[in-house]
mmCIF file of C-alpha atoms and ligand atoms in Angstrom:
data_model
loop_
_atom_site.group_PDB
_atom_site.id
_atom_site.type_symbol
_atom_site.label_atom_id
_atom_site.label_comp_id
_atom_site.label_asym_id
_atom_site.label_seq_id
_atom_site.Cartn_x
_atom_site.Cartn_y
_atom_site.Cartn_z
ATOM 1 C CA MET H 12 21.968 -4.414 -5.958
ATOM 2 C CA ILE H 13 23.913 -1.062 -6.173
ATOM 3 C CA MET H 14 21.601 1.710 -6.367
ATOM 4 C CA SER H 15 23.968 4.503 -5.510
ATOM 5 C CA GLY H 16 25.751 6.651 -7.881
ATOM 6 C CA ILE H 17 24.602 8.092 -11.344
ATOM 7 C CA PRO H 18 24.649 5.759 -14.074
ATOM 8 C CA ASP H 19 27.009 6.403 -16.903
ATOM 9 C CA ARG H 20 24.660 7.646 -19.871
ATOM 10 C CA ASP H 21 27.070 6.322 -22.397
ATOM 11 C CA ASN H 22 27.275 2.988 -20.849
ATOM 12 C CA ILE H 23 23.819 1.677 -19.640
ATOM 13 C CA SER H 24 23.838 -1.561 -21.225
ATOM 14 C CA GLY H 25 24.587 -3.630 -18.168
ATOM 15 C CA GLY H 26 23.063 -4.482 -14.778
ATOM 16 C CA VAL H 27 19.756 -2.869 -13.589
ATOM 17 C CA TRP H 28 20.167 0.082 -15.631
ATOM 18 C CA GLY H 29 20.541 -1.879 -18.786
ATOM 19 C CA ALA H 30 17.088 -3.474 -17.865
ATOM 20 C CA GLN H 31 15.574 -0.200 -17.785
ATOM 21 C CA ALA H 32 16.989 0.633 -21.264
ATOM 22 C CA ARG H 33 15.705 -2.553 -22.880
ATOM 23 C CA ASN H 34 12.294 -2.820 -21.441
ATOM 24 C CA ARG H 35 9.552 -0.311 -22.018
ATOM 25 C CA VAL H 36 7.828 0.163 -18.824
ATOM 26 C CA ASP H 37 3.982 0.684 -18.670
ATOM 27 C CA VAL H 38 2.342 1.977 -15.515
ATOM 28 C CA SER H 39 -1.253 2.460 -14.434
ATOM 29 C CA PHE H 40 -2.183 4.210 -11.268
ATOM 30 C CA GLU H 41 -5.299 3.629 -8.817
ATOM 31 C CA PHE H 42 -6.921 6.166 -6.855
ATOM 32 C CA PHE H 43 -9.912 6.395 -4.696
ATOM 33 C CA PRO H 44 -12.566 9.206 -4.797
ATOM 34 C CA PRO H 45 -11.869 11.757 -2.047
ATOM 35 C CA THR H 46 -14.531 12.493 0.600
ATOM 36 C CA SER H 47 -14.239 16.356 0.845
ATOM 37 C CA ASP H 48 -13.066 19.347 -1.087
ATOM 38 C CA ALA H 49 -9.914 19.619 0.756
ATOM 39 C CA LEU H 50 -8.890 15.920 0.012
ATOM 40 C CA ALA H 51 -10.148 16.460 -3.554
ATOM 41 C CA GLU H 52 -7.752 19.058 -4.005
ATOM 42 C CA LYS H 53 -4.893 16.912 -2.560
ATOM 43 C CA HIS H 54 -5.956 14.137 -4.703
ATOM 44 C CA TRP H 55 -5.906 16.427 -7.956
ATOM 45 C CA GLN H 56 -2.499 17.409 -6.972
ATOM 46 C CA ALA H 57 -1.303 13.744 -6.852
ATOM 47 C CA LEU H 58 -2.906 12.945 -10.156
ATOM 48 C CA THR H 59 -1.263 16.042 -11.616
ATOM 49 C CA ARG H 60 1.997 14.977 -10.564
ATOM 50 C CA LEU H 61 1.935 11.364 -11.807
ATOM 51 C CA ALA H 62 0.179 12.155 -15.136
ATOM 52 C CA PRO H 63 3.482 13.288 -16.922
ATOM 53 C CA LEU H 64 4.720 9.600 -16.392
ATOM 54 C CA ASN H 65 2.075 8.813 -19.061
ATOM 55 C CA PRO H 66 0.315 6.056 -17.573
ATOM 56 C CA LYS H 67 -1.845 3.611 -19.717
ATOM 57 C CA PHE H 68 -4.699 4.357 -17.607
ATOM 58 C CA VAL H 69 -6.023 5.707 -14.269
ATOM 59 C CA SER H 70 -8.317 3.837 -12.369
ATOM 60 C CA VAL H 71 -10.952 5.084 -9.856
ATOM 61 C CA THR H 72 -12.119 2.552 -6.945
ATOM 62 C CA TYR H 73 -15.747 2.136 -6.123
ATOM 63 C CA GLY H 74 -16.603 2.121 -2.353
ATOM 64 C CA ALA H 75 -17.665 -0.893 -0.642
ATOM 65 C CA GLY H 76 -21.321 -1.716 -1.191
ATOM 66 C CA GLY H 77 -21.241 0.875 -4.051
ATOM 67 C CA SER H 78 -20.932 3.747 -1.306
ATOM 68 C CA THR H 79 -19.014 5.959 -3.470
ATOM 69 C CA ARG H 80 -20.986 5.491 -6.691
ATOM 70 C CA GLU H 81 -21.554 9.233 -7.279
ATOM 71 C CA ARG H 82 -18.226 10.241 -6.432
ATOM 72 C CA THR H 83 -16.597 7.706 -8.435
ATOM 73 C CA HIS H 84 -18.643 8.412 -11.439
ATOM 74 C CA SER H 85 -17.721 12.242 -11.191
ATOM 75 C CA LEU H 86 -14.101 11.750 -10.505
ATOM 76 C CA VAL H 87 -13.947 9.316 -13.613
ATOM 77 C CA SER H 88 -15.849 11.883 -15.754
ATOM 78 C CA ARG H 89 -13.541 14.787 -14.584
ATOM 79 C CA ILE H 90 -10.465 12.867 -15.650
ATOM 80 C CA ARG H 91 -12.088 12.287 -19.063
ATOM 81 C CA GLN H 92 -13.124 15.771 -19.524
ATOM 82 C CA GLU H 93 -9.982 17.756 -17.931
ATOM 83 C CA THR H 94 -7.069 15.508 -18.779
ATOM 84 C CA ALA H 95 -5.622 13.389 -21.558
ATOM 85 C CA LEU H 96 -5.602 10.517 -19.365
ATOM 86 C CA GLU H 97 -7.319 7.397 -19.904
ATOM 87 C CA PRO H 98 -9.670 6.643 -16.891
ATOM 88 C CA ALA H 99 -11.067 3.439 -15.901
ATOM 89 C CA ALA H 100 -13.905 3.012 -13.509
ATOM 90 C CA HIS H 101 -14.196 0.284 -10.902
ATOM 91 C CA LEU H 102 -17.577 -1.387 -10.580
ATOM 92 C CA THR H 103 -18.921 -3.952 -7.992
ATOM 93 C CA CYS H 104 -21.830 -6.175 -7.798
ATOM 94 C CA VAL H 105 -22.602 -5.435 -4.137
ATOM 95 C CA GLY H 106 -25.886 -4.168 -3.270
ATOM 96 C CA ALA H 107 -26.794 -3.323 -6.829
ATOM 97 C CA THR H 108 -29.544 -4.817 -9.022
ATOM 98 C CA ARG H 109 -28.741 -5.620 -12.772
ATOM 99 C CA ASP H 110 -30.784 -2.492 -13.678
ATOM 100 C CA GLU H 111 -28.655 -0.311 -11.605
ATOM 101 C CA LEU H 112 -25.463 -1.613 -12.851
ATOM 102 C CA GLU H 113 -26.844 -1.404 -16.240
ATOM 103 C CA GLU H 114 -27.576 2.200 -15.742
ATOM 104 C CA VAL H 115 -24.072 2.866 -14.418
ATOM 105 C CA ALA H 116 -22.546 1.147 -17.264
ATOM 106 C CA GLU H 117 -24.754 2.943 -19.939
ATOM 107 C CA GLN H 118 -23.716 6.438 -18.028
ATOM 108 C CA TYR H 119 -20.030 5.439 -18.400
ATOM 109 C CA TRP H 120 -20.300 4.427 -22.096
ATOM 110 C CA SER H 121 -22.074 7.561 -22.963
ATOM 111 C CA SER H 122 -19.519 9.859 -21.066
ATOM 112 C CA GLY H 123 -16.821 8.167 -23.176
ATOM 113 C CA ILE H 124 -15.494 5.768 -20.657
ATOM 114 C CA ARG H 125 -14.258 2.768 -22.418
ATOM 115 C CA HIS H 126 -12.424 0.971 -19.510
ATOM 116 C CA LEU H 127 -14.033 -0.706 -16.375
ATOM 117 C CA VAL H 128 -12.402 -2.722 -13.691
ATOM 118 C CA ALA H 129 -15.441 -5.469 -12.948
ATOM 119 C CA LEU H 130 -15.419 -6.708 -9.637
ATOM 120 C CA ARG H 131 -17.597 -8.664 -7.193
ATOM 121 C CA GLY H 132 -16.833 -6.416 -4.452
ATOM 122 C CA ASP H 133 -16.150 -6.988 -0.569
ATOM 123 C CA PRO H 134 -19.239 -7.098 1.728
ATOM 124 C CA PRO H 135 -20.277 -3.825 3.179
ATOM 125 C CA GLU H 136 -19.201 -3.101 6.848
ATOM 126 C CA GLY H 137 -21.050 -5.355 9.309
ATOM 127 C CA TYR H 138 -21.200 -8.296 6.934
ATOM 128 C CA ASP H 139 -18.916 -11.135 6.938
ATOM 129 C CA SER H 140 -19.539 -12.633 3.439
ATOM 130 C CA PHE H 141 -20.633 -11.578 -0.081
ATOM 131 C CA LYS H 142 -24.251 -12.016 -0.650
ATOM 132 C CA PRO H 143 -25.645 -11.383 -4.081
ATOM 133 C CA HIS H 144 -28.304 -8.733 -4.236
ATOM 134 C CA PRO H 145 -31.637 -10.690 -5.087
ATOM 135 C CA GLY H 146 -31.833 -8.695 -8.331
ATOM 136 C CA GLY H 147 -28.335 -8.380 -9.102
ATOM 137 C CA PHE H 148 -25.245 -10.661 -10.234
ATOM 138 C CA ALA H 149 -24.149 -13.765 -8.395
ATOM 139 C CA GLY H 150 -20.385 -12.650 -9.018
ATOM 140 C CA SER H 151 -17.737 -11.056 -11.111
ATOM 141 C CA VAL H 152 -18.171 -13.572 -13.829
ATOM 142 C CA GLU H 153 -21.847 -12.695 -14.520
ATOM 143 C CA LEU H 154 -21.135 -8.981 -14.338
ATOM 144 C CA ILE H 155 -18.201 -9.413 -17.005
ATOM 145 C CA GLU H 156 -20.433 -11.499 -19.248
ATOM 146 C CA PHE H 157 -23.065 -8.672 -18.819
ATOM 147 C CA LEU H 158 -20.651 -5.593 -19.605
ATOM 148 C CA ARG H 159 -18.995 -7.562 -22.601
ATOM 149 C CA LYS H 160 -22.799 -8.020 -24.023
ATOM 150 C CA LYS H 161 -23.529 -4.446 -23.541
ATOM 151 C CA HIS H 162 -20.503 -2.566 -25.023
ATOM 152 C CA ASP H 163 -17.153 -3.008 -26.243
ATOM 153 C CA PHE H 164 -15.381 -2.117 -22.972
ATOM 154 C CA GLU H 165 -11.826 -2.933 -21.958
ATOM 155 C CA ILE H 166 -12.472 -5.030 -18.776
ATOM 156 C CA SER H 167 -9.850 -5.384 -16.052
ATOM 157 C CA VAL H 168 -10.421 -7.897 -13.244
ATOM 158 C CA GLY H 169 -8.922 -8.668 -9.948
ATOM 159 C CA CYS H 170 -6.588 -11.681 -9.053
ATOM 160 C CA TYR H 171 -5.056 -13.217 -6.269
ATOM 161 C CA PRO H 172 -1.419 -14.592 -6.201
ATOM 162 C CA GLU H 173 -1.876 -15.429 -2.451
ATOM 163 C CA ILE H 174 -5.468 -17.106 -3.217
ATOM 164 C CA HIS H 175 -8.541 -15.069 -2.382
ATOM 165 C CA PRO H 176 -9.927 -15.883 1.232
ATOM 166 C CA ASP H 177 -13.145 -17.236 -0.409
ATOM 167 C CA ALA H 178 -11.329 -19.657 -2.537
ATOM 168 C CA LYS H 179 -11.666 -23.396 -2.003
ATOM 169 C CA SER H 180 -8.231 -23.900 -2.990
ATOM 170 C CA SER H 181 -5.398 -22.135 -5.316
ATOM 171 C CA LEU H 182 -6.459 -24.358 -8.223
ATOM 172 C CA ALA H 183 -10.126 -23.270 -7.836
ATOM 173 C CA ASP H 184 -8.955 -19.605 -7.579
ATOM 174 C CA ILE H 185 -6.924 -19.715 -10.873
ATOM 175 C CA ASP H 186 -9.939 -21.681 -12.410
ATOM 176 C CA TYR H 187 -12.155 -18.872 -11.527
ATOM 177 C CA LEU H 188 -9.791 -16.380 -12.947
ATOM 178 C CA LYS H 189 -9.889 -18.385 -16.294
ATOM 179 C CA ARG H 190 -13.610 -18.047 -16.021
ATOM 180 C CA LYS H 191 -13.354 -14.354 -15.898
ATOM 181 C CA MET H 192 -11.058 -14.243 -18.830
ATOM 182 C CA ASP H 193 -13.364 -16.571 -20.778
ATOM 183 C CA ALA H 194 -16.249 -14.164 -19.994
ATOM 184 C CA GLY H 195 -14.399 -11.397 -21.610
ATOM 185 C CA ALA H 196 -11.865 -9.758 -19.170
ATOM 186 C CA THR H 197 -8.940 -8.351 -21.094
ATOM 187 C CA ARG H 198 -6.527 -7.601 -18.302
ATOM 188 C CA ALA H 199 -5.940 -9.045 -14.591
ATOM 189 C CA ILE H 200 -4.618 -6.791 -11.895
ATOM 190 C CA THR H 201 -3.191 -8.448 -8.843
ATOM 191 C CA GLN H 202 -3.956 -8.089 -5.308
ATOM 192 C CA PHE H 203 -0.861 -6.383 -3.683
ATOM 193 C CA PHE H 204 1.833 -8.596 -2.439
ATOM 194 C CA PHE H 205 5.551 -8.107 -1.257
ATOM 195 C CA ASP H 206 7.386 -11.162 -2.256
ATOM 196 C CA PRO H 207 8.154 -10.966 -6.130
ATOM 197 C CA GLU H 208 8.500 -14.888 -6.230
ATOM 198 C CA VAL H 209 4.844 -15.201 -4.979
ATOM 199 C CA TYR H 210 3.748 -13.118 -8.110
ATOM 200 C CA LEU H 211 5.958 -15.038 -10.599
ATOM 201 C CA ARG H 212 4.871 -18.366 -9.431
ATOM 202 C CA PHE H 213 1.311 -17.253 -9.826
ATOM 203 C CA VAL H 214 1.740 -16.103 -13.408
ATOM 204 C CA ASP H 215 3.333 -19.498 -14.115
ATOM 205 C CA ARG H 216 0.449 -21.396 -12.643
ATOM 206 C CA ALA H 217 -2.065 -19.172 -14.645
ATOM 207 C CA ARG H 218 -0.210 -19.564 -17.844
ATOM 208 C CA ALA H 219 -0.264 -23.384 -17.266
ATOM 209 C CA HIS H 220 -3.899 -23.022 -16.762
ATOM 210 C CA GLY H 221 -4.491 -21.410 -20.212
ATOM 211 C CA ILE H 222 -4.770 -17.753 -18.943
ATOM 212 C CA THR H 223 -3.240 -15.656 -21.677
ATOM 213 C CA ILE H 224 -4.440 -12.142 -20.678
ATOM 214 C CA PRO H 225 -1.875 -9.723 -19.113
ATOM 215 C CA ILE H 226 -1.516 -10.313 -15.310
ATOM 216 C CA VAL H 227 -0.364 -6.862 -14.080
ATOM 217 C CA PRO H 228 1.239 -6.739 -10.621
ATOM 218 C CA GLY H 229 -0.325 -4.493 -8.004
ATOM 219 C CA ILE H 230 2.164 -2.481 -6.217
ATOM 220 C CA LEU H 231 1.251 -1.128 -2.768
ATOM 221 C CA PRO H 232 3.997 1.236 -1.388
ATOM 222 C CA VAL H 233 3.842 1.128 2.461
ATOM 223 C CA THR H 234 2.725 4.507 3.393
ATOM 224 C CA SER H 235 1.616 3.366 6.795
ATOM 225 C CA TYR H 236 2.927 -0.007 8.181
ATOM 226 C CA SER H 237 -0.057 -0.496 10.442
ATOM 227 C CA LYS H 238 -2.767 0.110 7.684
ATOM 228 C CA ILE H 239 -0.765 -2.482 5.560
ATOM 229 C CA ARG H 240 -1.032 -4.923 8.398
ATOM 230 C CA GLN H 241 -4.639 -4.366 8.482
ATOM 231 C CA PHE H 242 -5.284 -4.678 4.687
ATOM 232 C CA SER H 243 -3.128 -7.731 4.521
ATOM 233 C CA LYS H 244 -5.029 -9.429 7.225
ATOM 234 C CA GLN H 245 -8.319 -8.534 5.269
ATOM 235 C CA CYS H 246 -7.291 -9.869 1.932
ATOM 236 C CA GLY H 247 -4.871 -12.772 2.835
ATOM 237 C CA THR H 248 -1.439 -10.984 1.730
ATOM 238 C CA GLN H 249 1.604 -12.369 3.645
ATOM 239 C CA VAL H 250 3.657 -9.599 5.384
ATOM 240 C CA PRO H 251 7.362 -11.023 5.545
ATOM 241 C CA ALA H 252 9.186 -10.865 8.654
ATOM 242 C CA TRP H 253 11.744 -8.725 6.938
ATOM 243 C CA LEU H 254 9.296 -6.063 5.928
ATOM 244 C CA THR H 255 8.020 -5.964 9.639
ATOM 245 C CA HIS H 256 11.634 -5.514 10.727
ATOM 246 C CA LEU H 257 12.280 -2.675 8.349
ATOM 247 C CA PHE H 258 9.515 -0.653 9.451
ATOM 248 C CA GLU H 259 10.091 -1.121 13.329
ATOM 249 C CA ASP H 260 10.218 1.879 15.218
ATOM 250 C CA LEU H 261 9.158 4.192 12.411
ATOM 251 C CA ASP H 262 5.742 5.070 13.399
ATOM 252 C CA GLU H 263 6.608 8.405 14.442
ATOM 253 C CA ASP H 264 9.256 9.203 11.949
ATOM 254 C CA PRO H 265 7.612 9.763 8.835
ATOM 255 C CA ALA H 266 10.642 10.975 6.702
ATOM 256 C CA THR H 267 12.696 7.711 7.249
ATOM 257 C CA ARG H 268 9.527 5.566 6.876
ATOM 258 C CA ASN H 269 9.086 7.053 3.301
ATOM 259 C CA LEU H 270 12.646 6.615 2.409
ATOM 260 C CA VAL H 271 12.379 2.899 3.344
ATOM 261 C CA ALA H 272 9.015 2.581 1.697
ATOM 262 C CA ALA H 273 10.480 3.982 -1.691
ATOM 263 C CA MET H 274 13.451 1.570 -1.323
ATOM 264 C CA VAL H 275 11.053 -1.487 -0.690
ATOM 265 C CA ALA H 276 8.923 -0.813 -3.608
ATOM 266 C CA SER H 277 11.531 0.197 -5.874
ATOM 267 C CA GLU H 278 13.516 -3.076 -5.085
ATOM 268 C CA GLN H 279 10.179 -5.208 -5.317
ATOM 269 C CA CYS H 280 9.537 -3.543 -8.779
ATOM 270 C CA LEU H 281 13.206 -3.801 -9.981
ATOM 271 C CA GLN H 282 13.203 -7.554 -9.213
ATOM 272 C CA LEU H 283 9.971 -8.008 -11.186
ATOM 273 C CA GLN H 284 11.375 -5.979 -14.081
ATOM 274 C CA ARG H 285 14.703 -8.222 -14.043
ATOM 275 C CA ALA H 286 12.205 -11.159 -14.384
ATOM 276 C CA GLY H 287 10.834 -9.633 -17.522
ATOM 277 C CA VAL H 288 7.788 -7.726 -16.098
ATOM 278 C CA THR H 289 6.949 -4.446 -18.074
ATOM 279 C CA ASP H 290 3.511 -3.361 -16.637
ATOM 280 C CA PHE H 291 2.794 -2.223 -13.197
ATOM 281 C CA HIS H 292 -0.408 -1.024 -11.575
ATOM 282 C CA PHE H 293 0.184 1.096 -8.453
ATOM 283 C CA TYR H 294 -2.213 1.446 -5.573
ATOM 284 C CA THR H 295 -1.507 5.186 -4.908
ATOM 285 C CA LEU H 296 -3.721 5.778 -1.958
ATOM 286 C CA ASN H 297 -4.105 9.275 -3.601
ATOM 287 C CA ARG H 298 -0.308 10.078 -2.762
ATOM 288 C CA ALA H 299 2.119 10.816 -5.483
ATOM 289 C CA ASP H 300 5.641 11.124 -4.101
ATOM 290 C CA LEU H 301 6.342 7.220 -3.175
ATOM 291 C CA VAL H 302 4.752 6.017 -6.666
ATOM 292 C CA TYR H 303 6.619 8.637 -8.384
ATOM 293 C CA SER H 304 10.169 7.841 -7.169
ATOM 294 C CA VAL H 305 9.586 4.111 -7.750
ATOM 295 C CA CYS H 306 8.475 4.999 -11.529
ATOM 296 C CA HIS H 307 11.658 6.963 -11.762
ATOM 297 C CA THR H 308 13.861 3.954 -10.487
ATOM 298 C CA LEU H 309 11.975 1.903 -13.120
ATOM 299 C CA GLY H 310 13.389 4.132 -15.725
ATOM 300 C CA LEU H 311 10.148 6.503 -16.441
ATOM 301 C CA ARG H 312 10.662 10.019 -17.140
ATOM 302 C CA PRO H 313 8.025 12.770 -17.375
ATOM 303 C CA GLU H 314 6.585 13.029 -21.083
ATOM 304 C CA GLN H 315 5.193 16.700 -20.656
ATOM 305 C CA SER H 316 4.226 16.864 -24.427
ATOM 306 C CA SER H 317 2.001 13.730 -24.291
ATOM 307 C CA VAL H 318 -0.272 14.529 -21.521
ATOM 308 C CA THR H 319 -1.908 17.714 -21.003
ATOM 309 C CA ILE H 320 -3.870 18.736 -17.820
HETATM 310 P P1 FAD C 17 -14.082 -12.743 -7.579
HETATM 311 O O1 FAD C 17 -12.892 -13.171 -8.161
HETATM 312 O O2 FAD C 17 -15.491 -12.782 -8.362
HETATM 313 O O3 FAD C 17 -14.512 -13.769 -6.175
HETATM 314 C C1 FAD C 17 -13.419 -13.829 -5.270
HETATM 315 C C2 FAD C 17 -12.913 -15.344 -5.225
HETATM 316 O O4 FAD C 17 -14.053 -16.054 -4.707
HETATM 317 C C3 FAD C 17 -12.603 -15.875 -6.574
HETATM 318 O O5 FAD C 17 -11.230 -15.531 -6.755
HETATM 319 C C4 FAD C 17 -12.891 -17.302 -6.168
HETATM 320 O O6 FAD C 17 -11.806 -17.882 -5.724
HETATM 321 C C5 FAD C 17 -14.039 -17.209 -5.418
HETATM 322 N N1 FAD C 17 -15.345 -17.323 -6.045
HETATM 323 C C6 FAD C 17 -16.264 -16.584 -6.165
HETATM 324 N N2 FAD C 17 -17.299 -17.031 -6.911
HETATM 325 C C7 FAD C 17 -16.895 -18.451 -7.391
HETATM 326 C C8 FAD C 17 -17.753 -19.352 -7.850
HETATM 327 N N3 FAD C 17 -18.961 -19.221 -8.448
HETATM 328 N N4 FAD C 17 -17.156 -20.515 -7.993
HETATM 329 C C9 FAD C 17 -15.789 -20.652 -7.708
HETATM 330 N N5 FAD C 17 -15.147 -19.791 -6.798
HETATM 331 C C10 FAD C 17 -15.665 -18.479 -6.709
HETATM 332 N N6 FAD C 17 -13.334 -3.644 -3.915
HETATM 333 C C11 FAD C 17 -14.168 -2.692 -3.761
HETATM 334 O O7 FAD C 17 -15.026 -2.694 -3.091
HETATM 335 N N7 FAD C 17 -13.972 -1.439 -4.735
HETATM 336 C C12 FAD C 17 -12.946 -1.521 -5.597
HETATM 337 O O8 FAD C 17 -12.947 -0.457 -6.353
HETATM 338 C C13 FAD C 17 -12.029 -2.566 -5.571
HETATM 339 N N8 FAD C 17 -11.003 -2.373 -6.544
HETATM 340 C C14 FAD C 17 -10.266 -3.572 -6.598
HETATM 341 C C15 FAD C 17 -9.314 -3.593 -7.520
HETATM 342 C C16 FAD C 17 -8.239 -4.550 -7.580
HETATM 343 C C17 FAD C 17 -7.220 -4.603 -8.701
HETATM 344 C C18 FAD C 17 -8.417 -5.769 -6.790
HETATM 345 C C19 FAD C 17 -7.449 -6.913 -6.875
HETATM 346 C C20 FAD C 17 -9.393 -5.798 -5.634
HETATM 347 C C21 FAD C 17 -10.143 -4.614 -5.638
HETATM 348 N N9 FAD C 17 -11.379 -4.780 -4.760
HETATM 349 C C22 FAD C 17 -12.225 -3.621 -4.622
HETATM 350 C C23 FAD C 17 -11.369 -5.696 -3.799
HETATM 351 C C24 FAD C 17 -12.401 -6.802 -4.348
HETATM 352 O O9 FAD C 17 -13.565 -6.364 -4.367
HETATM 353 C C25 FAD C 17 -12.297 -7.967 -3.189
HETATM 354 O O10 FAD C 17 -10.940 -8.573 -3.513
HETATM 355 C C26 FAD C 17 -13.377 -9.051 -3.532
HETATM 356 O O11 FAD C 17 -13.352 -9.920 -2.286
HETATM 357 C C27 FAD C 17 -13.361 -9.734 -4.467
HETATM 358 O O12 FAD C 17 -13.693 -9.280 -5.835
HETATM 359 P P2 FAD C 17 -13.352 -9.957 -7.245
HETATM 360 O O13 FAD C 17 -14.123 -9.396 -8.179
HETATM 361 O O14 FAD C 17 -11.871 -10.199 -7.444
HETATM 362 O O15 FAD C 17 -14.010 -11.432 -6.822
#
């Protein structure tokens, strides 16, 4: 793929630029709730920078074991009140009773939050595996069923192109995703991955299994290679040898690392776009620049008039 040179605006019907002209691209951005005032300021700057790209929604994570419950709620409410963006609140089953989850869901609904990302969640620090709270839900399917009965939320869920570490098999994993859809999930967002083929094969398997909801690729630009290795180990994502090779010797060279990271994530997204993908979910890690540049490469441009901050 040739990425150099400015495309001729009168002749954008061919190649990768043509794909951009033909396909409308929709994006969503995931943030985590900042832990201090200084980080909150940085986070808000990142959100403000990305907002004019007119994301379908922006989601806010829920710390392991519900540890960020209040911070998640206040950030989601702030986004609702101070921006025209559509916020989505992550919610997990870990360490919470049904009553507590009901209270959180009611609070969201009454603050005008209509989109939840419903998850089982990871075990809190110090625990190897997920253990349901005695008064809580056994897993994401029960949580989704519960939320669906409560209110007409839009419900996104997680899914795993490289198989969740707790799954007995790839088929069992897909089958569980089908159960999430049947329980009321309206969209699946994938765990991050690096090889576009892995995602495309997963979507084929899911469709063959009767899963009809959108399966949106979750894209994680490589801000720090060592962190990515650690995250990948925890969640079962393969780090290809070519990726390791690309980030070799760049630990102390953030400028080059960022350029390489933008190239890698752009290439991944463009390959997906050429395969027909039009929706992308970005794990921003509360940083805007890399994600902004990848969105630009995908053909997105700011739409100042449609978003007010
Ligand atoms: P589930 O899909 O419910 O379960 C995980 C897997 O276990 C299933 O895929 C299935 O293979 C197997 N399984 C579970 N129960 C059964 C069963 N009864 N029968 C058969 N198989 C079963 N974590 C956080 O703590 N906070 C967040 O904000 C957060 N956001 C995330 C956002 C996205 C888009 C993704 C993909 C993940 C996120 N996570 C978050 C991580 C997530 O909590 C972990 O991946 C967790 O281990 C699984 O959550 P889940 O809802 O996908 O689990």
